[in-house]
Short mmCIF file of C-alpha atoms and ligand atoms in Angstrom, two decimals:
data_model
loop_
_atom_site.label_atom_id
_atom_site.label_comp_id
_atom_site.label_asym_id
_atom_site.label_seq_id
_atom_site.Cartn_x
_atom_site.Cartn_y
_atom_site.Cartn_z
CA MET F 1 -36.46 -21.17 -35.27
CA ASN F 2 -39.19 -21.22 -37.89
CA LEU F 3 -39.25 -19.10 -40.97
CA LYS F 4 -41.87 -16.72 -39.56
CA LYS F 5 -39.74 -15.97 -36.53
CA ILE F 6 -36.63 -15.39 -38.61
CA LEU F 7 -38.57 -13.04 -40.84
CA ALA F 8 -40.04 -11.16 -37.88
CA LEU F 9 -36.63 -10.85 -36.25
CA SER F 10 -34.89 -9.64 -39.34
CA LEU F 11 -37.70 -7.14 -40.00
CA ALA F 12 -37.35 -5.90 -36.43
CA SER F 13 -33.64 -5.41 -36.89
CA VAL F 14 -34.28 -3.50 -40.12
CA PHE F 15 -36.64 -1.20 -38.23
CA LEU F 16 -34.11 -0.90 -35.47
CA LEU F 17 -31.42 0.04 -37.97
CA THR F 18 -33.52 2.65 -39.75
CA GLY F 19 -34.58 4.03 -36.40
CA CYS F 20 -30.91 4.33 -35.50
CA ALA F 21 -30.00 5.95 -38.81
CA GLU F 22 -32.88 8.40 -38.49
CA ARG F 23 -31.84 9.34 -35.01
CA ARG F 24 -28.25 9.72 -36.12
CA GLU F 25 -29.38 11.93 -39.00
CA ALA F 26 -31.50 14.05 -36.68
CA ALA F 27 -28.61 14.38 -34.25
CA GLN F 28 -26.31 15.34 -37.13
CA GLN F 29 -28.86 17.93 -38.28
CA MET F 30 -29.14 19.35 -34.78
CA LEU F 31 -25.36 19.60 -34.57
CA GLU F 32 -25.22 21.39 -37.92
CA ASN F 33 -28.01 23.77 -36.88
CA LYS F 34 -26.16 24.48 -33.66
CA LYS F 35 -23.00 25.20 -35.64
CA MET F 36 -24.93 27.48 -37.99
CA GLU F 37 -26.24 29.41 -34.98
CA ASN F 38 -22.61 29.88 -34.01
CA ARG F 39 -21.70 31.36 -37.38
CA HIS F 40 -20.27 34.86 -36.93
CA GLU F 41 -19.27 37.16 -39.79
CA ALA F 42 -17.53 40.52 -40.02
CA THR F 43 -15.85 42.79 -42.55
CA THR F 44 -13.20 45.36 -41.76
CA PHE F 45 -10.65 47.58 -43.48
CA ALA F 46 -7.01 47.20 -42.47
CA MET F 47 -3.57 46.98 -44.09
CA ASP F 48 -4.96 49.04 -46.96
CA THR F 49 -7.46 46.35 -47.93
CA ILE F 50 -10.81 44.73 -47.17
CA MET F 51 -10.80 41.84 -44.73
CA THR F 52 -13.65 39.39 -44.14
CA PHE F 53 -14.10 36.80 -41.40
CA THR F 54 -16.43 33.84 -40.93
CA VAL F 55 -15.93 32.07 -37.62
CA ILE F 56 -17.99 29.13 -36.35
CA HIS F 57 -17.79 29.34 -32.57
CA GLU F 58 -20.12 30.37 -29.78
CA ASP F 59 -17.79 33.27 -28.89
CA GLY F 60 -17.25 34.12 -32.58
CA ASP F 61 -17.88 37.87 -32.28
CA GLU F 62 -15.30 38.36 -29.53
CA ILE F 63 -12.82 36.11 -31.31
CA ILE F 64 -13.13 38.19 -34.50
CA ILE F 65 -12.45 41.34 -32.46
CA ASP F 66 -9.31 39.66 -31.10
CA ALA F 67 -8.27 38.79 -34.67
CA GLU F 68 -8.80 42.39 -35.81
CA GLN F 69 -6.70 43.63 -32.90
CA GLU F 70 -3.90 41.27 -33.87
CA ILE F 71 -4.03 42.57 -37.45
CA ARG F 72 -3.90 46.21 -36.29
CA ARG F 73 -0.96 45.36 -34.03
CA LEU F 74 0.92 43.91 -37.01
CA GLU F 75 -0.11 46.81 -39.25
CA ASN F 76 1.32 49.26 -36.71
CA LEU F 77 4.65 47.41 -36.91
CA LEU F 78 4.84 46.68 -40.62
CA SER F 79 3.04 49.34 -42.62
CA VAL F 80 4.97 51.95 -44.62
CA THR F 81 2.04 54.34 -44.26
CA VAL F 82 1.94 54.21 -40.44
CA GLU F 83 4.34 56.95 -39.36
CA ASN F 84 6.14 55.27 -36.48
CA SER F 85 5.94 51.67 -37.61
CA ASP F 86 9.13 49.59 -37.43
CA ILE F 87 9.33 49.67 -41.22
CA SER F 88 8.82 53.47 -41.45
CA ARG F 89 11.56 54.00 -38.86
CA LEU F 90 13.83 51.51 -40.63
CA ASN F 91 13.33 53.25 -43.98
CA ALA F 92 13.93 56.70 -42.47
CA ALA F 93 17.24 55.47 -41.01
CA ALA F 94 18.51 54.03 -44.31
CA GLY F 95 22.26 54.62 -44.70
CA LYS F 96 22.41 56.01 -41.16
CA GLU F 97 21.93 53.50 -38.36
CA ALA F 98 20.73 50.10 -37.23
CA LEU F 99 17.49 50.08 -35.22
CA ASP F 100 15.86 47.64 -32.81
CA MET F 101 12.95 45.78 -34.40
CA HIS F 102 10.00 44.03 -32.76
CA VAL F 103 10.32 40.25 -32.93
CA ASP F 104 7.51 39.98 -35.55
CA THR F 105 9.32 42.49 -37.78
CA GLN F 106 12.58 40.57 -37.36
CA VAL F 107 10.92 37.28 -38.27
CA LEU F 108 9.27 38.80 -41.32
CA LEU F 109 12.40 40.60 -42.58
CA GLN F 110 14.44 37.40 -42.15
CA ALA F 111 11.78 35.31 -43.91
CA GLY F 112 11.59 37.89 -46.69
CA LYS F 113 15.34 37.73 -47.22
CA THR F 114 15.49 33.92 -47.07
CA LEU F 115 12.55 33.44 -49.44
CA GLY F 116 14.07 36.11 -51.69
CA GLU F 117 17.23 34.01 -52.02
CA LYS F 118 15.19 30.84 -52.49
CA THR F 119 13.25 32.43 -55.37
CA ASN F 120 16.49 33.55 -56.98
CA GLY F 121 15.84 37.22 -56.23
CA MET F 122 12.37 37.27 -57.81
CA PHE F 123 10.89 38.16 -54.43
CA ASP F 124 12.58 41.34 -53.24
CA ILE F 125 11.71 43.01 -49.90
CA ALA F 126 13.91 46.00 -50.88
CA ILE F 127 11.91 46.74 -54.05
CA SER F 128 10.20 49.79 -52.48
CA PRO F 129 12.19 52.60 -54.24
CA ILE F 130 11.13 51.14 -57.59
CA VAL F 131 7.50 50.53 -56.58
CA LYS F 132 7.51 54.16 -55.44
CA ALA F 133 9.05 55.39 -58.71
CA TRP F 134 6.05 53.90 -60.54
CA GLY F 135 3.79 55.79 -58.14
CA PHE F 136 2.17 52.70 -56.61
CA THR F 137 2.97 53.78 -53.04
CA GLU F 138 1.21 57.15 -53.20
CA GLU F 139 -1.20 56.16 -56.00
CA GLU F 140 0.30 58.87 -58.23
CA HIS F 141 1.12 56.68 -61.16
CA HIS F 142 3.58 57.50 -63.92
CA VAL F 143 6.19 55.69 -66.02
CA PRO F 144 9.71 56.42 -64.69
CA THR F 145 12.58 57.12 -67.09
CA GLN F 146 15.23 54.47 -67.71
CA ALA F 147 17.76 56.77 -66.01
CA GLU F 148 15.58 56.88 -62.90
CA LEU F 149 15.27 53.10 -62.82
CA ASP F 150 19.02 52.64 -63.44
CA ALA F 151 19.72 54.82 -60.41
CA LEU F 152 17.22 52.91 -58.23
CA LEU F 153 18.06 49.30 -59.16
CA PRO F 154 21.28 49.25 -57.05
CA LEU F 155 19.17 50.45 -54.09
CA SER F 156 16.82 47.49 -54.25
CA ASP F 157 19.12 44.62 -53.27
CA PRO F 158 17.86 42.63 -50.25
CA ALA F 159 21.50 41.69 -49.48
CA ASP F 160 21.86 45.30 -48.27
CA VAL F 161 19.20 44.69 -45.60
CA ILE F 162 21.40 43.74 -42.66
CA LEU F 163 19.80 41.85 -39.76
CA LYS F 164 21.81 41.43 -36.59
CA GLU F 165 20.90 40.64 -32.99
CA GLY F 166 17.37 42.01 -33.13
CA THR F 167 18.30 45.06 -35.19
CA ALA F 168 17.87 45.91 -38.86
CA TYR F 169 19.91 48.26 -41.02
CA LEU F 170 19.52 49.40 -44.62
CA GLN F 171 23.10 49.86 -45.79
CA LYS F 172 22.52 52.48 -48.48
CA GLU F 173 20.82 55.84 -48.31
CA GLY F 174 17.71 55.86 -50.45
CA MET F 175 16.90 52.21 -49.71
CA ALA F 176 13.48 51.21 -48.37
CA VAL F 177 11.69 48.00 -47.45
CA ASP F 178 8.21 47.11 -48.73
CA LEU F 179 6.42 44.14 -47.16
CA GLY F 180 3.32 44.48 -49.37
CA GLY F 181 3.97 41.08 -50.95
CA ILE F 182 4.38 39.13 -47.69
CA ALA F 183 2.81 40.93 -44.68
CA LYS F 184 -0.82 39.91 -45.27
CA GLY F 185 0.23 36.28 -45.67
CA TYR F 186 2.19 36.46 -42.42
CA ALA F 187 -0.80 38.12 -40.72
CA SER F 188 -3.06 35.29 -41.95
CA ASP F 189 -0.80 32.71 -40.27
CA LYS F 190 -0.84 34.70 -37.02
CA VAL F 191 -4.64 35.03 -37.12
CA ALA F 192 -5.05 31.31 -37.86
CA GLU F 193 -2.81 30.53 -34.88
CA LEU F 194 -4.82 32.85 -32.64
CA LEU F 195 -8.17 31.40 -33.73
CA LYS F 196 -6.99 27.84 -33.13
CA GLU F 197 -5.68 28.84 -29.68
CA LYS F 198 -9.18 30.16 -28.90
CA GLY F 199 -10.61 26.76 -29.79
CA VAL F 200 -11.93 27.59 -33.26
CA GLU F 201 -12.17 24.46 -35.40
CA SER F 202 -14.07 25.95 -38.33
CA ALA F 203 -13.41 29.36 -39.90
CA ILE F 204 -12.47 31.10 -43.12
CA PHE F 205 -11.08 34.58 -43.50
CA SER F 206 -9.65 36.72 -46.25
CA LEU F 207 -7.11 39.44 -45.64
CA GLY F 208 -7.36 41.26 -48.95
CA GLY F 209 -7.39 38.04 -50.95
CA ASN F 210 -5.01 36.17 -48.66
CA VAL F 211 -7.53 33.48 -47.74
CA TYR F 212 -7.08 30.99 -44.90
CA GLY F 213 -9.49 28.14 -44.10
CA ILE F 214 -9.43 26.50 -40.67
CA GLY F 215 -10.90 22.99 -40.54
CA THR F 216 -13.98 22.45 -42.70
CA LYS F 217 -17.40 24.02 -43.17
CA PRO F 218 -19.95 23.03 -40.48
CA ASP F 219 -21.29 20.31 -42.80
CA GLY F 220 -17.84 18.68 -42.96
CA GLU F 221 -17.14 19.74 -46.55
CA LYS F 222 -13.98 21.66 -47.34
CA TRP F 223 -14.11 25.45 -47.60
CA GLU F 224 -14.46 26.66 -51.19
CA VAL F 225 -12.73 29.69 -52.65
CA ALA F 226 -13.53 31.04 -56.11
CA LEU F 227 -10.58 31.47 -58.47
CA ALA F 228 -11.01 34.91 -60.05
CA ASN F 229 -11.16 35.24 -63.82
CA PRO F 230 -8.22 37.60 -64.50
CA LEU F 231 -10.03 39.01 -67.54
CA ASP F 232 -13.41 39.65 -65.91
CA ALA F 233 -13.89 40.90 -62.35
CA ASN F 234 -17.46 39.56 -62.28
CA ASP F 235 -16.53 36.02 -63.23
CA TYR F 236 -14.49 33.12 -61.92
CA CYS F 237 -12.57 30.19 -63.42
CA GLY F 238 -13.25 27.51 -60.84
CA LEU F 239 -13.41 26.53 -57.19
CA ILE F 240 -10.51 25.72 -54.90
CA SER F 241 -11.22 23.54 -51.83
CA ILE F 242 -9.09 24.10 -48.75
CA GLU F 243 -8.81 22.61 -45.27
CA ASN F 244 -6.26 24.07 -42.84
CA GLN F 245 -4.66 25.79 -45.80
CA ALA F 246 -4.09 29.21 -47.27
CA THR F 247 -4.70 30.27 -50.83
CA VAL F 248 -3.37 33.49 -52.31
CA THR F 249 -3.69 34.94 -55.80
CA SER F 250 -1.43 37.52 -57.47
CA GLY F 251 -2.10 39.13 -60.79
CA GLY F 252 -1.23 42.24 -62.74
CA TYR F 253 -4.98 42.95 -63.15
CA GLN F 254 -5.31 43.52 -59.38
CA ARG F 255 -3.51 46.91 -59.44
CA TYR F 256 -2.43 48.80 -62.53
CA PHE F 257 -2.61 52.12 -64.37
CA GLU F 258 -2.67 53.05 -68.04
CA GLU F 259 -0.43 55.55 -69.79
CA ASN F 260 -0.47 56.18 -73.53
CA GLY F 261 -2.70 53.17 -74.04
CA LYS F 262 -0.36 50.75 -72.25
CA LYS F 263 -1.07 49.03 -68.94
CA TYR F 264 1.52 49.01 -66.15
CA HIS F 265 0.90 46.78 -63.13
CA HIS F 266 2.27 46.58 -59.59
CA ILE F 267 4.35 43.38 -59.64
CA ILE F 268 7.90 44.42 -60.47
CA ASP F 269 10.61 42.27 -62.00
CA PRO F 270 13.57 43.09 -59.70
CA ALA F 271 15.98 42.40 -62.58
CA THR F 272 14.61 45.19 -64.80
CA GLY F 273 12.62 47.49 -62.51
CA TYR F 274 9.68 47.12 -64.93
CA PRO F 275 6.33 45.44 -64.28
CA ALA F 276 6.93 41.72 -64.87
CA GLU F 277 5.99 40.58 -68.36
CA SER F 278 6.20 36.86 -67.92
CA GLY F 279 3.28 35.69 -70.05
CA LEU F 280 1.20 35.06 -66.92
CA LEU F 281 -2.03 36.83 -65.98
CA GLN F 282 -2.42 35.23 -62.59
CA VAL F 283 -0.75 32.89 -60.11
CA THR F 284 -2.55 31.18 -57.22
CA ILE F 285 -0.74 29.29 -54.49
CA ILE F 286 -2.22 26.75 -52.07
CA SER F 287 -0.11 26.05 -48.99
CA GLU F 288 -0.29 25.42 -45.26
CA SER F 289 1.80 28.56 -44.84
CA GLY F 290 -0.04 31.79 -45.64
CA MET F 291 3.26 33.66 -45.69
CA GLU F 292 4.88 31.33 -48.21
CA ALA F 293 1.72 31.38 -50.33
CA ASP F 294 1.86 35.18 -50.39
CA VAL F 295 5.56 35.31 -51.30
CA TYR F 296 5.32 32.59 -53.93
CA SER F 297 2.25 34.07 -55.62
CA THR F 298 4.28 37.24 -56.24
CA ALA F 299 7.60 35.55 -57.05
CA LEU F 300 6.20 32.89 -59.39
CA TYR F 301 4.26 35.57 -61.26
CA VAL F 302 7.61 37.28 -61.97
CA MET F 303 9.28 33.96 -62.92
CA GLY F 304 6.79 33.01 -65.60
CA LEU F 305 5.31 29.54 -66.17
CA GLU F 306 8.37 27.53 -67.12
CA LYS F 307 10.63 28.69 -64.27
CA ALA F 308 7.71 28.61 -61.83
CA LEU F 309 7.05 24.93 -62.64
CA GLU F 310 10.75 24.13 -62.22
CA PHE F 311 10.62 25.90 -58.85
CA TRP F 312 7.55 23.89 -57.84
CA LYS F 313 9.22 20.62 -58.84
CA ALA F 314 12.41 21.45 -56.94
CA ASN F 315 10.65 22.72 -53.78
CA GLY F 316 7.79 20.99 -51.97
CA GLY F 317 5.25 22.47 -49.63
CA PHE F 318 2.87 24.21 -52.02
CA GLU F 319 0.68 23.74 -55.08
CA ALA F 320 -0.13 26.29 -57.79
CA ILE F 321 -2.64 27.28 -60.46
CA PHE F 322 -1.48 29.52 -63.31
CA VAL F 323 -3.48 31.45 -65.90
CA THR F 324 -1.50 32.43 -68.99
CA GLU F 325 -2.01 35.25 -71.47
CA ALA F 326 -2.80 32.53 -74.02
CA GLY F 327 -5.91 31.57 -72.02
CA GLU F 328 -4.54 28.39 -70.49
CA VAL F 329 -5.28 27.39 -66.90
CA ILE F 330 -2.52 25.11 -65.61
CA ALA F 331 -2.66 23.30 -62.28
CA THR F 332 0.07 21.37 -60.51
CA GLU F 333 -1.13 17.84 -59.72
CA GLY F 334 -1.75 18.61 -56.03
CA ALA F 335 -3.74 21.72 -56.96
CA ASP F 336 -5.76 19.71 -59.48
CA ALA F 337 -6.83 17.39 -56.65
CA CYS F 338 -8.60 20.27 -54.88
CA PHE F 339 -9.67 22.37 -57.87
CA GLU F 340 -12.82 22.25 -59.93
CA PHE F 341 -12.15 24.00 -63.25
CA GLU F 342 -15.14 25.95 -64.57
CA GLY F 343 -13.55 28.18 -67.17
CA ARG F 344 -14.59 26.35 -70.34
CA ASP F 345 -17.48 28.73 -71.01
CA ASN F 346 -14.98 31.59 -71.05
CA ASP F 347 -12.74 29.90 -73.62
CA PHE F 348 -10.08 28.95 -71.08
CA THR F 349 -8.41 25.58 -71.54
CA TYR F 350 -7.21 23.39 -68.66
CA ARG F 351 -4.23 21.15 -68.16
CA VAL F 352 -2.47 19.46 -65.25
CA VAL F 353 1.29 19.22 -64.70
CA LYS F 354 2.69 16.19 -62.90
CA ARG F 355 5.79 16.27 -60.75
CA GLY F 356 7.53 13.29 -62.36
P1 LIG B 1 1.11 40.64 -54.17
O1 LIG B 1 -0.14 41.43 -54.29
O2 LIG B 1 1.16 39.73 -53.00
O3 LIG B 1 1.52 39.98 -55.43
O4 LIG B 1 2.26 41.69 -53.85
C1 LIG B 1 2.49 42.78 -54.69
C2 LIG B 1 3.04 43.90 -53.86
O5 LIG B 1 4.35 43.58 -53.39
C3 LIG B 1 3.21 45.16 -54.69
O6 LIG B 1 2.09 46.00 -54.60
C4 LIG B 1 4.46 45.78 -54.11
O7 LIG B 1 4.14 46.50 -52.94
C5 LIG B 1 5.28 44.58 -53.71
N1 LIG B 1 6.10 44.02 -54.81
C6 LIG B 1 6.05 44.26 -56.15
N2 LIG B 1 6.96 43.53 -56.81
C7 LIG B 1 7.59 42.78 -55.88
C8 LIG B 1 8.65 41.81 -55.93
N3 LIG B 1 9.22 41.44 -57.07
N4 LIG B 1 9.04 41.26 -54.76
C9 LIG B 1 8.47 41.61 -53.59
N5 LIG B 1 7.49 42.50 -53.47
C10 LIG B 1 7.04 43.08 -54.59
MG1 LIG B 2 2.05 37.90 -52.69
#
């Protein structure tokens, strides 16, 4: 073969290659456009909070309606404000009798108890009498007296929630269960399951801040969730990327009231009955389990940074980002791998904690 021929051939193959790449790009673009056409969004109010859905699927609208129905079904079992819910009936029968519970309620009560033990009592499904005493249940806030809290603390022990053969029983009169720190996380797992069953490979939804991302965005990039700035509702501290994962944030700034110039928030330290003062402003958990992420965001907020990091080192299965009162943002090494810190402009500092 002479030089001319070789040149011509290699040029032809270059053209062939670019032609191929162009076609591939066009096909990719068409696929993305198609996926964008299948993008369905909705917002709804349930479980006392705002819920948003983005589902990429040709039947997205119907699938979102199915998801909303599933959430309402769970709300009707688990809510303390729904009159005949399992939890309302259970609370009304405290100190009196054991009642049959729906299988979802059983699973959630058992998980609440187990995760309560695992977090050394920092997560407490029986905390309701104390949450109520602070007025967070009826939104009639006031600071309870020490005598009131002393009387209620013995009524908030999850060991007195007795689960047996499909029934639940609160052993002491005056006890009550509150699933506010776990139910939305559980619901997010159930919705993710339902969406996947319906063939959804790309979706993101937020059940009042309990975010779950299925697969990736249509362009193949991970879903991105802004990490709220706990000091400024209009700002954020960075971006968390998730793929088939949940991320949940807890913070005292999310719900609080002020009395005599002091702020009192809604995350209670079960040891004292007072809003947790752990030196943390915010805890964010990233996990494949929405329920565990929900529980841990609450429990690790109560623990404070040092104990929370010990807990993370001793238990696998999740990653965490903490914001301290001192203005430090601290990520576990796994969280660092999917987090882009953007808080420098707001005077936050950033550091990563390794497991070893
Ligand atoms: P979260 O927003 O997930 O951190 O959950 C906070 C909610 O859980 C509160 O509004 C209470 O209803 C409830 N709660 C407060 N303190 C605790 C606690 N130590 N353990 C379990 N649930 C709690
Ligand atoms: Mg929580």
